[in-house]
Coordinates of C-alpha atoms in Angstrom, one line a residue:
Chain A
M1 CA 153.3 60.4 86.8
S2 CA 153.4 63.4 88.6
A3 CA 151.1 64.0 91.9
A4 CA 148.8 66.7 90.7
R5 CA 149.8 69.3 93.4
A6 CA 146.5 71.9 94.3
P7 CA 147.1 75.2 93.4
T8 CA 147.1 77.6 96.8
A9 CA 145.1 80.5 96.8
P10 CA 147.4 83.1 96.9
V11 CA 147.3 84.6 100.4
L12 CA 147.0 88.4 100.8
P13 CA 150.3 89.9 102.1
V14 CA 148.7 93.5 104.3
G15 CA 149.3 95.0 107.3
L16 CA 147.3 95.8 110.2
D17 CA 147.7 99.9 110.1
A18 CA 146.6 99.4 105.6
L19 CA 143.9 97.1 106.9
G20 CA 142.8 99.3 109.9
R21 CA 142.3 102.3 107.1
L22 CA 140.7 100.1 104.4
M23 CA 137.7 98.1 107.9
P24 CA 138.2 100.8 110.6
M25 CA 135.9 98.5 112.3
S26 CA 137.4 95.6 111.7
L27 CA 138.6 93.4 114.3
W28 CA 141.7 90.3 114.4
V29 CA 140.2 87.6 117.1
G30 CA 143.3 85.2 117.9
P31 CA 142.1 81.7 118.3
R32 CA 141.7 81.9 122.3
G33 CA 139.9 84.7 122.0
I34 CA 142.5 87.3 122.2
I35 CA 142.3 91.2 120.5
H36 CA 145.4 91.0 118.2
G37 CA 144.5 93.9 115.8
A38 CA 141.5 97.0 115.7
G39 CA 140.6 99.7 113.3
P40 CA 141.4 102.9 114.6
T41 CA 137.2 103.6 114.5
L42 CA 136.5 100.7 116.3
A43 CA 139.7 101.8 119.6
K44 CA 137.6 104.8 119.5
L45 CA 134.5 103.4 120.9
F46 CA 137.1 102.7 123.8
A47 CA 138.5 105.3 124.5
G48 CA 141.3 105.0 127.0
Q49 CA 141.5 100.9 127.0
T50 CA 143.7 98.7 124.9
L51 CA 142.0 96.6 122.8
I52 CA 145.4 94.5 121.9
G53 CA 145.4 91.8 124.2
A54 CA 141.9 92.5 125.5
E55 CA 139.3 89.2 125.3
F56 CA 137.1 90.1 122.5
F57 CA 134.3 88.5 125.1
D58 CA 134.6 90.7 127.8
L59 CA 133.8 93.8 125.6
F60 CA 131.4 92.2 123.0
V61 CA 127.9 90.5 123.9
M62 CA 127.1 88.7 121.0
L63 CA 123.2 89.0 120.3
R64 CA 122.8 86.7 117.1
P65 CA 123.4 84.2 116.6
R66 CA 122.9 83.0 120.4
N67 CA 125.3 81.3 122.2
V68 CA 128.5 82.1 120.8
G69 CA 130.6 82.0 124.3
D70 CA 134.0 81.3 122.8
P71 CA 136.3 81.9 120.1
S72 CA 135.6 77.7 118.2
A73 CA 132.0 78.9 118.0
L74 CA 133.0 82.6 116.6
V75 CA 134.9 80.4 113.7
Q76 CA 132.0 78.8 113.0
C77 CA 129.9 81.9 112.2
G78 CA 131.9 82.6 109.0
G79 CA 129.7 84.2 106.5
Q80 CA 126.9 85.2 108.9
R81 CA 125.2 88.0 109.4
L82 CA 126.2 89.0 113.1
K83 CA 124.2 91.3 116.0
L84 CA 126.5 92.5 118.7
R85 CA 126.5 95.4 121.5
L86 CA 129.2 96.5 123.7
R87 CA 129.5 95.2 127.2
Q88 CA 130.0 98.3 128.9
P89 CA 127.7 101.9 128.4
P90 CA 126.4 103.2 126.3
H91 CA 125.8 99.4 124.9
T92 CA 126.4 100.7 121.3
G93 CA 124.8 98.2 118.9
L94 CA 126.8 96.6 116.7
R95 CA 126.6 94.4 113.2
G96 CA 128.9 92.7 111.3
Q97 CA 130.3 89.3 109.6
C98 CA 133.7 87.4 109.9
V99 CA 135.7 85.0 107.9
A100 CA 137.9 82.6 109.6
L101 CA 141.7 83.5 108.7
T102 CA 143.9 80.8 107.5
G103 CA 146.4 78.6 109.5
G104 CA 143.8 78.4 112.4
Q105 CA 144.9 82.8 112.9
G106 CA 141.5 83.4 114.7
V107 CA 138.9 85.7 112.5
L108 CA 138.9 89.0 110.9
L109 CA 135.6 90.7 111.9
N110 CA 134.7 93.8 110.5
M111 CA 131.4 95.4 111.9
S112 CA 129.3 98.5 110.9
F113 CA 126.6 100.5 113.0
G114 CA 123.8 99.8 111.4
I115 CA 120.6 101.4 112.4
A116 CA 122.0 103.2 115.4
V117 CA 124.5 105.2 113.2
A118 CA 123.2 108.5 114.5
D119 CA 123.6 107.6 118.0
A120 CA 126.9 105.5 118.1
V121 CA 128.3 108.9 116.1
R122 CA 126.8 111.1 118.7
D123 CA 127.9 108.9 121.5
H124 CA 131.5 108.6 120.4
R125 CA 132.2 111.7 119.0
L126 CA 133.0 110.3 115.7
T127 CA 133.8 112.2 113.0
D128 CA 133.7 111.6 108.4
S129 CA 137.3 110.8 109.2
D130 CA 136.6 107.6 111.3
F131 CA 134.5 106.6 107.9
T132 CA 135.9 105.6 104.9
P133 CA 135.2 107.1 101.3
T134 CA 133.4 103.5 100.7
D135 CA 130.9 104.0 103.8
L136 CA 127.8 105.1 103.3
A137 CA 127.7 106.0 107.3
V138 CA 127.9 109.9 106.4
E139 CA 125.5 109.8 103.4
M140 CA 123.5 108.2 106.3
L141 CA 123.6 110.9 108.4
Y142 CA 123.3 113.7 106.0
L143 CA 119.9 112.1 104.7
I144 CA 118.7 111.5 108.5
E145 CA 119.5 115.0 109.2
A146 CA 118.1 116.7 105.6
K147 CA 114.2 114.4 106.1
S148 CA 114.1 115.4 110.0
A149 CA 114.2 119.0 108.7
A150 CA 112.1 118.5 106.0
M151 CA 109.9 116.5 107.9
E152 CA 109.7 119.5 110.4
E153 CA 108.8 122.0 107.8
L154 CA 105.8 119.8 106.8
R155 CA 105.0 119.2 110.8
R156 CA 104.6 122.7 110.7
L157 CA 102.7 123.2 108.0
N158 CA 100.6 120.4 109.0
L159 CA 99.8 122.2 112.1
R160 CA 98.9 125.3 110.4
L161 CA 96.4 124.1 108.0
Q162 CA 94.8 122.1 110.3
E163 CA 94.3 125.6 112.3
A164 CA 93.5 127.2 109.1
R165 CA 91.1 124.3 108.2
A166 CA 89.6 124.5 111.9
A167 CA 88.9 128.1 111.6
A168 CA 87.2 127.8 107.9
E169 CA 85.0 125.3 109.1
N170 CA 83.9 127.4 112.3
Q171 CA 83.8 130.2 109.8
A172 CA 81.8 128.2 107.7
L173 CA 79.1 126.9 110.8
T174 CA 79.4 130.8 112.4
D175 CA 76.8 133.5 111.5
A176 CA 79.2 136.2 111.1
L177 CA 76.8 138.8 112.5
T178 CA 75.5 137.5 115.8
G179 CA 78.9 135.0 115.9
L180 CA 75.7 132.3 116.7
R181 CA 75.5 129.1 115.2
N182 CA 74.5 129.7 111.6
R183 CA 71.6 127.0 109.5
R184 CA 74.4 124.8 108.3
A185 CA 75.8 124.2 111.8
M186 CA 71.9 123.7 112.8
D187 CA 71.3 121.0 110.2
L188 CA 74.9 119.3 111.4
A189 CA 73.9 119.3 115.4
L190 CA 70.1 118.0 114.4
E191 CA 71.7 115.2 112.6
D192 CA 74.3 114.3 114.7
A193 CA 72.0 114.4 117.7
A194 CA 69.7 112.2 115.5
Q195 CA 72.5 109.8 114.7
R196 CA 73.4 109.3 118.4
H197 CA 70.6 109.0 119.7
I198 CA 70.8 112.1 122.0
A199 CA 67.7 113.2 123.6
F200 CA 66.9 117.5 123.0
G201 CA 64.6 120.0 123.1
L202 CA 63.9 122.1 120.2
L203 CA 62.9 126.1 120.5
H204 CA 62.4 127.9 116.9
V205 CA 62.8 131.6 118.4
D206 CA 60.8 134.2 115.6
L207 CA 61.2 137.7 116.9
D208 CA 57.8 139.8 117.1
R209 CA 58.1 143.6 115.7
F210 CA 61.5 143.5 114.4
K211 CA 61.1 145.0 111.1
Q212 CA 59.4 147.6 113.0
V213 CA 62.7 148.6 114.2
N214 CA 64.8 147.7 111.3
D215 CA 62.1 150.7 109.1
T216 CA 61.5 153.2 112.0
L217 CA 65.4 152.9 113.8
G218 CA 66.9 151.8 110.8
H219 CA 69.5 148.5 109.9
A220 CA 71.9 149.5 112.1
A221 CA 69.5 149.2 115.1
G222 CA 68.2 146.0 113.9
D223 CA 71.4 144.1 113.6
H224 CA 72.4 145.9 117.3
V225 CA 69.3 144.0 118.2
L226 CA 70.0 140.9 117.5
A227 CA 73.4 141.0 118.6
H228 CA 71.2 141.9 121.7
V229 CA 69.0 139.0 120.9
A230 CA 72.5 136.4 120.8
R231 CA 74.1 137.6 124.0
I232 CA 70.2 137.0 125.7
L233 CA 70.3 133.0 124.2
R234 CA 73.9 132.5 125.3
E235 CA 73.2 133.5 128.0
E236 CA 70.3 131.4 129.0
T237 CA 71.5 128.3 127.7
R238 CA 74.7 125.6 128.6
A239 CA 77.6 125.8 126.4
D240 CA 76.5 122.0 125.4
D241 CA 73.4 123.4 123.6
T242 CA 73.3 124.9 119.9
V243 CA 72.1 128.7 118.9
A244 CA 71.8 129.2 115.8
R245 CA 70.8 132.4 114.0
V246 CA 68.4 130.8 110.5
G247 CA 67.2 133.1 109.1
G248 CA 66.5 137.3 109.2
D249 CA 64.8 137.2 112.9
E250 CA 64.5 133.7 113.6
F251 CA 66.7 131.5 116.0
V252 CA 67.1 127.8 116.7
L253 CA 68.1 126.6 119.5
I254 CA 69.1 122.9 120.3
L255 CA 69.0 121.6 124.1
P256 CA 70.7 118.0 124.8
G257 CA 68.5 116.5 127.5
L258 CA 66.4 119.4 128.1
T259 CA 63.3 117.4 127.5
S260 CA 60.4 117.9 129.5
G261 CA 57.4 120.3 129.2
R262 CA 58.1 122.2 132.0
A263 CA 61.5 123.0 131.2
L264 CA 61.1 123.9 128.0
N265 CA 58.5 126.5 129.3
R266 CA 60.4 127.9 132.1
I267 CA 63.2 128.8 129.7
A268 CA 61.0 129.9 126.7
E269 CA 59.3 132.3 129.7
R270 CA 62.6 133.5 130.5
I271 CA 64.3 134.6 127.0
I272 CA 61.3 136.2 125.8
R273 CA 61.2 137.9 129.6
Q274 CA 64.8 139.3 128.8
I275 CA 64.2 139.8 125.0
E276 CA 61.5 142.4 125.6
A277 CA 63.6 144.4 127.7
P278 CA 63.9 147.5 126.1
V279 CA 67.4 147.8 124.4
R280 CA 68.9 151.3 124.2
F281 CA 70.4 152.0 120.9
D282 CA 71.5 155.8 119.7
G283 CA 69.8 156.9 122.4
Q284 CA 66.1 155.9 121.1
L285 CA 64.8 152.9 123.0
C286 CA 64.0 149.4 121.4
R287 CA 60.7 146.9 122.0
V288 CA 60.9 143.9 120.3
S289 CA 59.8 140.1 121.8
A290 CA 59.5 137.0 120.5
S291 CA 57.4 133.9 120.0
I292 CA 58.6 130.2 120.4
G293 CA 57.3 126.9 119.4
M294 CA 58.7 124.2 120.7
T295 CA 59.0 120.2 120.5
S296 CA 60.8 117.8 122.1
S297 CA 62.9 114.6 120.7
V298 CA 61.0 112.4 123.6
H299 CA 57.6 112.8 121.8
Y300 CA 59.1 110.8 118.3
P301 CA 59.9 106.9 118.1
A302 CA 62.4 107.8 116.0
P303 CA 63.2 111.4 115.7
R304 CA 63.8 112.8 112.4
P305 CA 65.5 116.7 111.9
D306 CA 62.9 117.6 109.5
R307 CA 60.0 116.8 111.1
L308 CA 61.0 118.0 114.7
L309 CA 61.7 121.5 113.0
S310 CA 58.3 121.6 110.9
D311 CA 56.7 120.6 114.2
A312 CA 58.0 123.5 116.3
D313 CA 57.3 125.8 113.3
R314 CA 53.8 124.6 113.8
A315 CA 54.0 125.4 117.4
L316 CA 55.6 129.0 116.7
Y317 CA 52.5 129.6 114.0
V318 CA 50.3 128.8 117.3
S319 CA 52.1 131.5 119.2
K320 CA 52.3 134.0 116.8
N321 CA 48.3 133.6 116.2
R322 CA 46.8 133.9 120.0
G323 CA 49.4 137.4 120.3
R324 CA 52.8 138.0 120.2
G325 CA 55.2 137.1 123.4
R326 CA 53.9 133.8 123.4
Y327 CA 55.1 130.1 123.3
T328 CA 54.0 127.0 122.4
L329 CA 54.8 123.2 123.1
F330 CA 54.6 121.0 119.6
T331 CA 51.6 118.6 120.5
P332 CA 49.9 116.0 118.2
S333 CA 46.7 118.3 118.7
L334 CA 48.2 121.3 116.9
K335 CA 48.8 119.1 113.7
G336 CA 45.3 118.5 112.6
D337 CA 43.5 120.8 110.8
P338 CA 46.4 122.7 109.0
A339 CA 43.9 125.2 108.4
C340 CA 43.4 125.4 112.1
H341 CA 46.5 126.8 113.9
C342 CA 46.2 129.8 111.3
R343 CA 42.8 130.9 112.2
A344 CA 43.3 129.9 116.5
E345 CA 42.0 132.9 118.4
P346 CA 44.3 134.3 120.9
G347 CA 43.9 132.6 124.4
T348 CA 42.0 129.8 123.3
A349 CA 43.6 125.9 123.9
Q350 CA 44.5 124.5 121.4
G351 CA 46.5 122.3 122.9
Q352 CA 44.8 121.4 126.1
G353 CA 47.0 123.8 127.9
A354 CA 50.0 123.3 126.6
P355 CA 50.5 126.3 124.8
G356 CA 51.6 128.5 127.4
A357 CA 50.1 132.2 128.2
R358 CA 52.8 134.1 129.7
A359 CA 51.3 136.3 132.8
Chain B
M1 CA 98.2 107.5 119.0
H2 CA 100.1 108.9 116.1
G3 CA 97.9 109.5 113.1
L4 CA 99.4 106.8 110.8
I5 CA 98.7 104.3 113.0
N6 CA 95.1 105.9 113.3
R7 CA 94.8 106.6 109.3
A8 CA 95.9 103.1 109.0
V9 CA 92.7 101.4 110.9
Q10 CA 90.6 104.3 108.7
C11 CA 92.0 103.3 105.7
F12 CA 91.9 99.4 106.7
L13 CA 87.9 100.0 107.7
R14 CA 87.0 101.7 104.5
D15 CA 88.5 99.6 102.3
A16 CA 87.7 96.4 103.7
Y17 CA 84.2 97.4 104.6
G18 CA 83.4 100.0 102.3
A19 CA 82.8 103.8 103.3
D20 CA 79.7 103.8 104.6
T21 CA 80.8 101.6 107.0
W22 CA 83.9 103.5 108.1
R23 CA 81.2 106.9 107.9
A24 CA 79.1 104.7 110.4
V25 CA 81.9 103.8 113.2
A26 CA 83.5 107.1 112.7
A27 CA 80.1 108.8 114.1
D28 CA 79.8 106.8 116.6
A29 CA 83.3 107.5 117.6
G30 CA 82.2 111.4 117.4
I31 CA 85.3 111.2 114.9
G32 CA 84.4 113.8 111.7
A33 CA 83.9 111.4 108.6
N34 CA 87.0 113.1 107.3
G35 CA 88.9 110.9 109.6
F36 CA 92.8 111.6 111.0
E37 CA 95.5 113.4 109.3
A38 CA 98.7 111.0 109.0
M39 CA 101.1 113.3 110.4
L40 CA 99.3 114.1 113.6
S41 CA 99.1 112.5 116.8
Y42 CA 95.8 112.4 118.3
D43 CA 94.4 111.3 122.5
D44 CA 94.9 107.4 122.6
T45 CA 91.1 107.7 124.0
L46 CA 90.2 108.6 120.4
T47 CA 92.1 105.3 118.5
D48 CA 90.4 103.3 122.1
A49 CA 86.6 104.8 121.0
L50 CA 87.1 103.3 117.0
L51 CA 87.8 100.1 118.0
V52 CA 85.4 100.2 120.6
A53 CA 82.9 101.6 117.5
A54 CA 84.1 99.5 114.8
V55 CA 83.2 96.3 117.2
Q56 CA 80.1 97.1 117.7
R57 CA 79.3 97.9 113.8
L58 CA 80.9 94.6 112.5
D59 CA 79.8 92.0 115.1
R60 CA 83.4 91.1 115.7
P61 CA 85.9 90.3 118.3
C62 CA 88.6 93.5 118.4
E63 CA 91.5 90.7 118.1
Q64 CA 90.1 89.5 114.8
I65 CA 89.8 93.0 113.6
L66 CA 93.2 93.8 114.7
E67 CA 94.8 90.8 112.9
D68 CA 93.0 91.6 109.8
L69 CA 94.6 95.3 110.0
G70 CA 97.8 93.9 110.1
T71 CA 97.1 91.4 107.2
F72 CA 95.7 93.9 105.1
L73 CA 98.2 96.6 105.6
V74 CA 101.3 94.1 104.4
S75 CA 98.6 92.5 101.6
H76 CA 96.6 95.7 100.0
P77 CA 98.1 97.4 96.8
S78 CA 97.5 100.4 98.7
F79 CA 99.5 99.7 100.7
E80 CA 102.7 98.3 98.6
G81 CA 104.6 101.1 100.3
L82 CA 104.6 99.2 104.0
R83 CA 105.3 95.7 102.6
R84 CA 108.2 96.7 100.6
L85 CA 109.8 98.4 104.2
L86 CA 109.5 95.0 105.3
R87 CA 110.8 93.4 103.0
F88 CA 113.9 95.3 103.8
G89 CA 114.3 93.2 106.7
G90 CA 116.0 90.4 104.6
V91 CA 115.9 88.0 101.7
G92 CA 114.6 85.5 103.7
F93 CA 111.5 84.9 106.5
V94 CA 114.6 83.9 108.9
D95 CA 116.0 87.0 108.3
F96 CA 112.9 88.9 108.1
L97 CA 111.8 87.6 111.6
F98 CA 115.1 89.2 113.2
S99 CA 115.6 92.2 111.4
L100 CA 112.2 92.9 113.7
D101 CA 114.5 94.0 116.5
D102 CA 115.1 96.7 114.7
L103 CA 111.6 98.0 113.3
P104 CA 110.6 100.6 116.1
G105 CA 113.9 101.8 115.3
R106 CA 113.6 101.9 111.1
G107 CA 110.1 103.6 112.2
R108 CA 111.4 106.1 114.3
L109 CA 114.2 107.4 111.7
A110 CA 111.8 107.7 109.1
V111 CA 108.8 109.2 111.5
P112 CA 110.7 110.4 114.7
D113 CA 107.6 110.4 117.3
L114 CA 106.5 107.1 115.7
D115 CA 105.8 104.8 118.7
L116 CA 105.6 101.2 117.5
P117 CA 105.8 98.0 119.6
Q118 CA 109.4 97.2 121.3
L119 CA 110.2 94.3 119.7
E120 CA 112.2 91.4 120.7
M121 CA 113.0 88.0 118.2
I122 CA 113.6 85.0 120.6
E123 CA 115.0 82.0 118.7
D124 CA 114.0 78.5 120.6
D125 CA 117.1 76.8 121.9
G126 CA 115.6 73.2 122.0
T127 CA 113.7 73.0 118.4
A128 CA 115.2 74.1 115.0
G129 CA 112.2 76.1 113.5
R130 CA 111.0 77.4 116.2
Y131 CA 110.8 81.5 117.6
R132 CA 109.2 83.6 119.8
L133 CA 108.2 87.6 119.1
L134 CA 107.9 89.6 122.3
C135 CA 105.7 92.2 121.6
R136 CA 105.9 95.3 124.4
A137 CA 103.5 98.2 124.0
R138 CA 101.7 100.6 125.2
H139 CA 98.8 99.3 123.7
Q140 CA 97.6 95.8 124.1
G141 CA 96.4 95.7 120.3
F142 CA 99.7 95.8 118.9
G143 CA 100.6 91.9 119.4
H144 CA 97.3 91.5 117.1
V145 CA 98.5 93.6 114.2
M146 CA 101.7 91.8 114.5
L147 CA 99.6 88.2 114.4
G148 CA 97.9 89.8 111.0
V149 CA 101.6 90.8 110.0
L150 CA 103.5 88.3 110.2
R151 CA 101.0 86.1 108.4
A152 CA 100.9 88.2 105.5
M153 CA 104.8 88.6 105.4
A154 CA 105.1 84.5 105.8
D155 CA 102.7 84.3 102.7
D156 CA 105.3 87.9 100.8
Y157 CA 108.0 85.3 101.4
G158 CA 106.8 82.5 100.5
A159 CA 107.3 80.5 103.7
L160 CA 104.9 78.1 105.8
A161 CA 104.4 79.3 109.2
L162 CA 102.3 78.3 112.5
L163 CA 102.1 81.3 114.1
E164 CA 99.8 82.0 117.4
H165 CA 99.2 84.5 120.0
R166 CA 99.4 85.0 123.8
H167 CA 99.8 87.2 126.4
T168 CA 102.3 87.1 129.3
D169 CA 101.8 87.9 132.4
E170 CA 104.0 91.4 132.5
D171 CA 101.2 92.7 129.6
A172 CA 103.3 92.0 126.7
A173 CA 102.3 89.6 124.0
I174 CA 104.1 86.3 122.5
I175 CA 103.8 85.8 119.0
D176 CA 105.3 81.7 119.4
I177 CA 106.1 81.3 115.5
H178 CA 106.7 77.6 114.3
L179 CA 108.5 77.9 110.9
L180 CA 107.8 74.6 108.7
D181 CA 109.1 75.4 106.0
Q182 CA 111.0 78.4 104.5
R183 CA 110.3 78.1 100.5
H184 CA 107.0 76.7 100.6
A185 CA 106.0 78.9 97.7
S186 CA 107.5 80.7 95.6
G187 CA 106.5 84.3 96.9
R188 CA 105.9 87.6 95.9
A189 CA 109.0 89.6 94.3
F190 CA 110.9 92.1 95.8
D191 CA 113.6 94.5 94.3
L192 CA 115.7 96.7 96.8
A193 CA 115.2 99.6 93.9
E194 CA 111.6 99.0 93.0
G195 CA 110.2 101.9 94.4
W196 CA 112.8 104.7 92.8
R197 CA 111.0 103.9 89.3
G198 CA 108.6 105.8 88.1
G199 CA 108.5 108.3 91.2

């Protein structure tokens, strides 16, 4: 009866140099935690220091698994994912795996930089030759570079597109002739104010005698007058106000926070006085005036843009019918008989004093 | 805040509560209905305004909204890409938990100006299966989002875990994780190279 001898697995005879070439970031840690061998790339991380003979735990901090602080615990880590870092600056992070060596000769530990490979390459001035052909680290670096370059281009493209979109949106909201906002912008501003429950005053301004200027002095003179009026409207309003040209010689002003009749009357008065000052064009004096109809969002329990616009329009017609260069604040009494406001005679107190006749 | 993060909130509100709700929240917050672009950066105050508006419109506490956002990001089909990137963290839930340390680095690798929270996973010495995730971020809300992410990822891995969120003294958040069973259910499938197929 012959005792069956357990077949012994052959032991791989390989020198430290060859091992270092295959695994340049490998480390042989002896049973007492002394480093017996180190791959050339790993040695580069300790420029000027001798690794052989040094204590493993003097040079490396084991982050995971936790509580691995002595050589015997290291042997127990076989097969697990290890996370380490250098004890000294720049504290390069490493990950790796170790296997116990036969005959109680300690462990063989192989490492890589993982996610921080780019930082490690920079910090330790590594080159292509520090990585083996089987290691994907260089491909990873290539990807990082290529992706960063592409991302940078896309970022610039994004910014350009964003600017272009802002410019296009601005154009779509701007009246080309006067640079004021257009009807669409006015609609958006009214909707926005209604949605955000912002109280505001609304002025509907219509130029008087503008058609005569156009007919007698030509369109260029008309355009000149419109630009001049636009300038006045801008000067008489604040940065947060919306000033829009909504038709040939019609303008709408949305004035957040300006809701009292007195404040609106005052601003209407100023606007008309400024517009009535003659404008010189090509040696000729152009004379126009303006009629204004106004309303205030505080007069409505639930201010709806179309309702406010039609009420301001109604007040404007009262102004027109009372003679040129007038302003009228809408009051519910203007609402009554639709025929009434058209036939209103100049000077009649339609709104019990609310329609302001100018001095 | 990075556009990716703002846009995540936007997509969550739109997909979970409907386009009308998103528009209303956006209007309340003073944001155009088009919302955010993923690859642009925005002022932090805009994100805060967005959350304040969402809390009012949805009538729900901010923490709950943020936690739902985290769950949504992992479980909604339109964010499959994000789930996959997280699954690269490891083959099991515990591996995944420990991979979270690398998450900010991995995020930066993809998008250099993406400022994700600093995450640190700590394993309790005493009891097996107990972990703590320390989450330090510029914005307090990230801790709650991470709670939602972890809940959804536990499901994704088929793990059974109890999670609890608390604040620390130093403005960080801690999520206590009690892993009861790493293989409680089968979880969802994940193939490393699936993302390449068809695209």
